Amino acid sequence: MKDFVKVVIIFSMLSLSCSLSRPIKVMEGKKYKSNSTLQKRLVNIADTGFAFGQQDGTAYGVNWYLNDGSNTLNSDIKKVSGELPAMIGFDLGHLEHGGIYNLDTVSFALIKQQTIEVDQLGGIISFSWHADNPVSQGSSWDTTPAVHKILYDKKINAKFNLWIERLSRFFKSLKDENNQSISVIFRPFHEMNGSWFWWGRGNCTNEDYVKLWQYTIERLRQHGVNNILTSFSPNTMNDIKDFEDFYPGDDYVDVLGVDIYNHNGNQNFIKSVEDNLSILRAKGEKSNKPFALTETGNVNMGKDSRWWTEILYPVLEDSGISWVLVWRNARKDHYFATFPNENSSEDFKTFVNKSQVLMLPDLRSKKL
């Protein structure tokens, strides 16, 4: 009897060990094809210039904030230039919990409403996802290891599957006035070559990061999500290895991107943009994918009155990108675009009139 018990215990331990050594499997969804209409738009835009966008640009700005239900698309950029950005970025962080507001306290009802309004005007929407850490319950910046457990731990995997189901419902709810799906860009697990997010370098293996990306996209496909283009966006790359170490593969990525800020001065910023866009251009040409500067901003905006025309525009002119998106205007000590009477506001007006800068009215007038 004792020997029998020992055998049962050993068998159970072996079974547990095996279950923790294999990634959670998911059946592949219906045959999936990237949203070719939006992808073609991005290619056509790149042939003309580049769309200019801002994160949360129509939800709030310096000293103003829209309430739910407002039917006016406001913008610091519009207040300065008279034109709305061609692209608006929003974040889906906290949607995974079924929350009413995202991590920047913008309601998902307003995000959905403005997605419909921007699409109706001919603009483009990009979604990032600062998901909380599913293991520690902390924020995206809580680097407690989580990726391996999403893939191998049944309890954490079940939680993550619920998160993806909630994302899926949101994406599928984005319908225009004719009840047609609105195509959007989805930029998850960004800046993975940095160490500040739970999915970043050093907080999971490169192999597990790739599996996480592929698993997430497969789950979205299984839930019938077919109105997204996925954007792969590392932080400033030192070399091509920073791209290749984490790239999930052409079947799981539709747009190539990179996030670059001028943390080390404008000249280093210029060189980083040139070098990084060269990598994306080569990869994009090989895989026939558009590419973009998916997140950027001047950390010294108040000190650089001519940053738009003397730094940003020259490095992006004829670069081949589909869009550039600057980060949000949260307050006077944390902003990345401009606003009325800000130090660079006059320069921004000149920037907007540059031949390759495409604002929302330009997309409509040029039929892009």
XYZ file of C-alpha atoms in Angstrom:
368
model
C 0.000 0.000 0.000
C 2.817 2.365 0.898
C 4.530 1.571 -2.403
C 1.290 2.329 -4.248
C 1.005 5.708 -2.519
C 4.609 6.494 -3.420
C 3.915 5.690 -7.076
C 0.832 7.954 -7.072
C 2.792 10.835 -5.492
C 5.681 10.461 -7.933
C 3.291 10.298 -10.902
C 1.465 13.412 -9.683
C 4.733 15.323 -9.298
C 5.821 14.293 -12.784
C 2.465 15.395 -14.216
C 2.740 18.778 -12.495
C 6.296 19.193 -13.739
C 5.224 18.426 -17.301
C 2.277 20.823 -17.110
C 4.605 23.620 -16.028
C 7.147 22.881 -18.753
C 4.786 23.318 -21.675
C 3.255 26.601 -22.811
C -0.521 26.899 -22.657
C -1.866 26.055 -26.091
C -4.573 27.848 -28.019
C -6.276 26.619 -31.154
C -5.625 28.891 -34.078
C -8.582 31.052 -34.973
C -10.237 31.477 -38.332
C -8.020 32.197 -41.312
C -6.841 35.725 -40.620
C -5.784 38.420 -43.035
C -4.475 41.803 -41.946
C -6.808 44.693 -42.538
C -5.480 45.501 -45.987
C -7.511 48.703 -46.420
C -5.869 50.493 -43.497
C -2.492 49.040 -44.382
C -2.824 50.395 -47.923
C -3.754 53.789 -46.474
C -0.559 53.798 -44.450
C 1.476 52.969 -47.540
C -0.220 55.743 -49.536
C 0.341 58.219 -46.715
C 4.058 57.375 -46.670
C 4.226 58.072 -50.399
C 2.902 61.585 -49.740
C 4.402 62.516 -46.374
C 3.625 61.419 -42.833
C 0.533 61.674 -40.666
C 1.021 63.691 -37.494
C -0.552 62.332 -34.319
C -0.722 62.793 -30.571
C -1.546 60.546 -27.640
C -4.850 61.506 -25.964
C -4.791 64.619 -28.132
C -8.564 65.056 -28.261
C -9.376 63.892 -24.719
C -7.471 66.489 -22.691
C -4.654 69.014 -22.833
C -2.986 71.643 -20.711
C -5.649 73.041 -18.361
C -8.648 71.337 -20.017
C -10.323 67.941 -19.938
C -13.324 66.630 -21.876
C -16.227 65.064 -20.048
C -18.029 62.002 -21.326
C -20.653 62.797 -23.925
C -18.970 65.864 -25.367
C -19.418 65.905 -29.130
C -16.635 68.397 -29.756
C -13.168 67.193 -30.690
C -10.922 69.645 -28.914
C -7.124 69.645 -29.055
C -4.166 71.749 -27.917
C -2.802 71.258 -31.409
C -6.024 72.521 -33.002
C -6.002 75.537 -30.686
C -2.556 76.446 -32.013
C -2.751 75.406 -35.670
C -6.470 75.358 -36.392
C -6.280 71.689 -37.421
C -6.786 68.376 -35.661
C -4.013 65.761 -35.733
C -4.366 63.076 -38.393
C -3.884 60.357 -35.786
C -5.032 60.094 -32.188
C -3.532 57.589 -29.775
C -5.354 56.137 -26.777
C -4.310 53.645 -24.121
C -6.279 50.556 -23.126
C -4.604 50.068 -19.743
C -7.189 48.988 -17.120
C -9.619 47.761 -19.761
C -8.278 44.323 -18.843
C -9.975 44.699 -15.441
C -13.299 45.732 -16.933
C -12.688 49.267 -15.704
C -14.585 52.391 -16.671
C -11.471 54.593 -16.969
C -8.032 53.887 -18.373
C -4.825 54.456 -16.445
C -4.820 58.132 -17.514
C -8.410 58.552 -16.226
C -9.929 58.795 -19.703
C -13.187 56.872 -19.843
C -13.460 54.031 -22.308
C -16.857 55.399 -23.312
C -15.181 58.634 -24.416
C -12.389 56.709 -26.154
C -14.948 54.690 -28.099
C -16.964 57.804 -28.954
C -13.914 59.700 -30.165
C -12.676 56.704 -32.144
C -15.950 56.816 -34.075
C -15.768 60.604 -34.525
C -12.129 60.628 -35.672
C -12.791 57.762 -38.078
C -15.802 59.583 -39.509
C -13.578 62.602 -40.203
C -11.007 60.411 -41.953
C -8.477 60.159 -39.140
C -6.632 57.129 -37.753
C -6.628 55.680 -34.233
C -3.726 53.909 -32.530
C -4.082 51.980 -29.260
C -1.277 51.212 -26.835
C -1.845 48.864 -23.886
C -0.143 49.560 -20.563
C -1.556 46.409 -18.994
C -1.126 45.868 -15.276
C 1.113 43.079 -14.031
C -1.118 39.970 -13.846
C 1.016 38.353 -11.151
C 1.725 41.198 -8.708
C -1.395 43.286 -9.469
C 0.988 46.239 -9.906
C 1.239 48.556 -12.899
C 3.020 47.958 -16.207
C 6.133 49.318 -14.522
C 6.042 46.643 -11.825
C 8.727 44.310 -13.174
C 7.751 41.256 -11.164
C 8.240 38.365 -13.659
C 4.898 37.600 -15.283
C 5.324 36.556 -18.922
C 6.441 33.001 -18.153
C 3.470 32.503 -15.831
C 1.035 33.816 -18.442
C 2.306 31.116 -20.751
C 2.800 28.238 -18.307
C 0.709 28.798 -15.191
C -2.943 27.811 -15.649
C -4.300 30.275 -13.090
C -2.434 33.292 -14.507
C -3.173 32.126 -18.037
C -6.901 32.019 -17.270
C -6.726 35.581 -15.945
C -4.860 36.757 -19.049
C -7.376 35.019 -21.312
C -10.131 37.027 -19.632
C -8.133 40.185 -20.287
C -7.874 39.329 -23.976
C -11.583 38.569 -24.095
C -12.314 42.063 -22.741
C -9.969 43.633 -25.299
C -11.700 41.626 -28.018
C -15.133 42.864 -27.019
C -13.894 46.437 -27.120
C -12.259 46.125 -30.555
C -15.328 44.423 -31.982
C -17.579 47.167 -30.573
C -15.871 49.829 -32.700
C -18.453 50.371 -35.437
C -19.128 53.318 -37.712
C -22.538 54.827 -38.509
C -23.107 52.074 -41.070
C -22.353 49.386 -38.484
C -19.075 48.562 -40.220
C -15.988 47.737 -38.166
C -13.551 50.606 -37.668
C -9.980 49.594 -38.452
C -7.437 50.632 -35.824
C -3.783 50.097 -34.939
C -2.942 48.014 -31.852
C 0.512 48.523 -30.285
C 0.894 46.097 -27.357
C 3.958 45.195 -25.279
C 5.993 48.117 -26.637
C 9.559 49.130 -25.727
C 10.347 45.498 -24.911
C 14.091 46.017 -25.410
C 14.030 48.255 -22.328
C 13.737 46.906 -18.802
C 10.996 49.152 -17.334
C 7.904 47.047 -18.180
C 7.058 43.560 -16.905
C 7.325 42.277 -20.488
C 10.704 43.984 -21.029
C 14.263 42.777 -21.400
C 15.535 41.002 -18.306
C 12.041 40.460 -16.918
C 11.352 37.596 -19.314
C 13.330 35.663 -21.894
C 13.297 36.805 -25.506
C 11.658 33.512 -26.424
C 8.855 33.981 -23.912
C 8.262 37.534 -25.127
C 7.782 36.244 -28.677
C 5.421 33.528 -27.422
C 3.430 36.110 -25.438
C 2.983 38.294 -28.517
C 1.986 35.369 -30.728
C -0.342 33.967 -28.100
C -2.065 37.343 -27.620
C -2.655 37.811 -31.350
C -3.900 34.240 -31.765
C -6.387 34.721 -28.928
C -7.650 37.962 -30.479
C -8.078 36.188 -33.803
C -9.877 33.317 -32.114
C -12.318 35.833 -30.650
C -13.046 37.107 -34.151
C -11.101 40.384 -33.999
C -10.296 41.332 -37.592
C -10.211 45.137 -37.483
C -6.724 45.713 -36.068
C -3.263 46.203 -37.479
C -0.595 45.187 -34.983
C 2.393 47.481 -34.507
C 5.702 46.162 -33.147
C 7.486 49.039 -31.419
C 10.821 48.640 -29.621
C 12.430 51.513 -27.767
C 15.444 53.248 -29.333
C 17.512 50.418 -30.831
C 21.271 50.221 -30.500
C 21.465 47.915 -33.502
C 19.433 45.455 -35.537
C 19.791 42.829 -32.806
C 17.436 44.880 -30.617
C 14.820 44.315 -33.309
C 15.512 40.684 -34.146
C 15.763 39.451 -30.554
C 12.079 40.201 -29.936
C 10.413 40.171 -33.350
C 7.349 37.869 -33.297
C 7.424 37.191 -37.046
C 5.771 38.627 -40.131
C 2.569 36.636 -39.597
C 1.965 38.466 -36.303
C 3.040 42.010 -37.139
C 1.521 44.456 -39.632
C 3.419 47.686 -38.946
C 7.011 48.240 -37.822
C 7.655 51.028 -35.338
C 10.089 52.511 -32.865
C 9.776 54.840 -29.849
C 12.467 57.541 -29.586
C 12.707 60.571 -27.290
C 15.540 63.112 -27.138
C 16.682 62.111 -23.654
C 20.346 62.631 -24.589
C 20.085 65.888 -26.520
C 18.873 66.849 -29.975
C 21.922 65.723 -31.926
C 21.800 62.251 -30.390
C 18.063 62.224 -31.095
C 18.651 63.012 -34.768
C 21.239 60.248 -35.095
C 19.016 57.749 -33.262
C 16.048 58.513 -35.516
C 18.165 58.233 -38.652
C 19.764 54.947 -37.558
C 16.549 53.392 -36.275
C 14.427 54.352 -39.258
C 17.125 52.878 -41.479
C 16.645 49.554 -39.699
C 12.865 49.744 -40.039
C 13.071 50.777 -43.676
C 15.224 47.753 -44.528
C 12.948 45.420 -42.582
C 9.829 47.019 -44.059
C 11.047 46.691 -47.616
C 11.937 43.046 -47.046
C 8.581 42.144 -45.496
C 6.456 44.676 -47.411
C 5.264 46.444 -44.254
C 4.819 50.164 -43.492
C 6.849 51.670 -40.646
C 6.482 54.629 -38.305
C 7.903 56.676 -35.440
C 5.271 55.302 -33.100
C 6.110 57.408 -30.041
C 8.300 60.456 -29.617
C 8.588 63.815 -27.935
C 10.903 66.585 -26.884
C 11.703 66.307 -23.172
C 12.963 69.917 -23.272
C 10.068 71.403 -25.215
C 9.922 74.620 -23.213
C 13.577 75.339 -24.022
C 13.507 74.555 -27.760
C 11.409 77.198 -29.486
C 12.237 75.860 -32.987
C 12.346 72.123 -32.288
C 9.558 71.328 -34.747
C 11.133 72.869 -37.832
C 14.834 72.539 -37.025
C 14.974 69.105 -35.374
C 11.871 66.973 -35.972
C 10.886 67.890 -39.525
C 14.357 67.649 -41.120
C 14.956 64.166 -39.688
C 11.522 62.912 -40.824
C 11.416 64.540 -44.261
C 11.618 61.862 -46.987
C 12.119 59.215 -44.294
C 9.343 56.962 -45.599
C 7.412 56.757 -42.330
C 3.625 56.530 -42.342
C 3.154 58.534 -39.161
C 4.766 60.167 -36.162
C 2.969 60.272 -32.812
C 4.035 62.612 -30.025
C 3.094 61.790 -26.460
C 0.435 63.445 -24.352
C -0.044 66.956 -22.959
C -0.804 66.182 -19.333
C 0.125 69.500 -17.706
C 2.581 72.384 -18.044
C 5.413 70.351 -16.532
C 4.664 67.240 -18.617
C 3.805 67.820 -22.279
C 5.159 66.744 -25.658
C 3.216 68.766 -28.224
C 2.446 72.452 -27.953
C -0.428 74.575 -26.653
C -1.476 78.251 -26.919
C 1.331 80.647 -25.923
C 3.769 77.787 -25.354
C 7.376 78.534 -26.338
C 7.288 76.535 -29.581
C 3.708 77.312 -30.655
C 4.689 79.708 -33.459
C 7.244 77.231 -34.775
C 4.584 74.518 -34.720
C 2.396 76.599 -37.046
C 5.270 76.648 -39.516
C 5.837 72.906 -39.026
C 2.196 72.099 -39.815
C 2.499 73.914 -43.133
C 5.521 71.891 -44.226
C 4.796 69.912 -47.375
C 5.077 66.452 -45.862
C 3.250 67.049 -42.570
C -0.256 65.633 -42.909
C -2.938 66.759 -40.484
C -6.484 65.401 -40.436
C -7.840 67.811 -43.096
C -4.905 66.824 -45.352
C -5.901 63.168 -45.232
C -9.367 64.141 -46.448
C -8.323 66.656 -49.096
C -5.645 64.353 -50.515
C -7.994 61.335 -50.253
C -5.486 59.378 -48.199
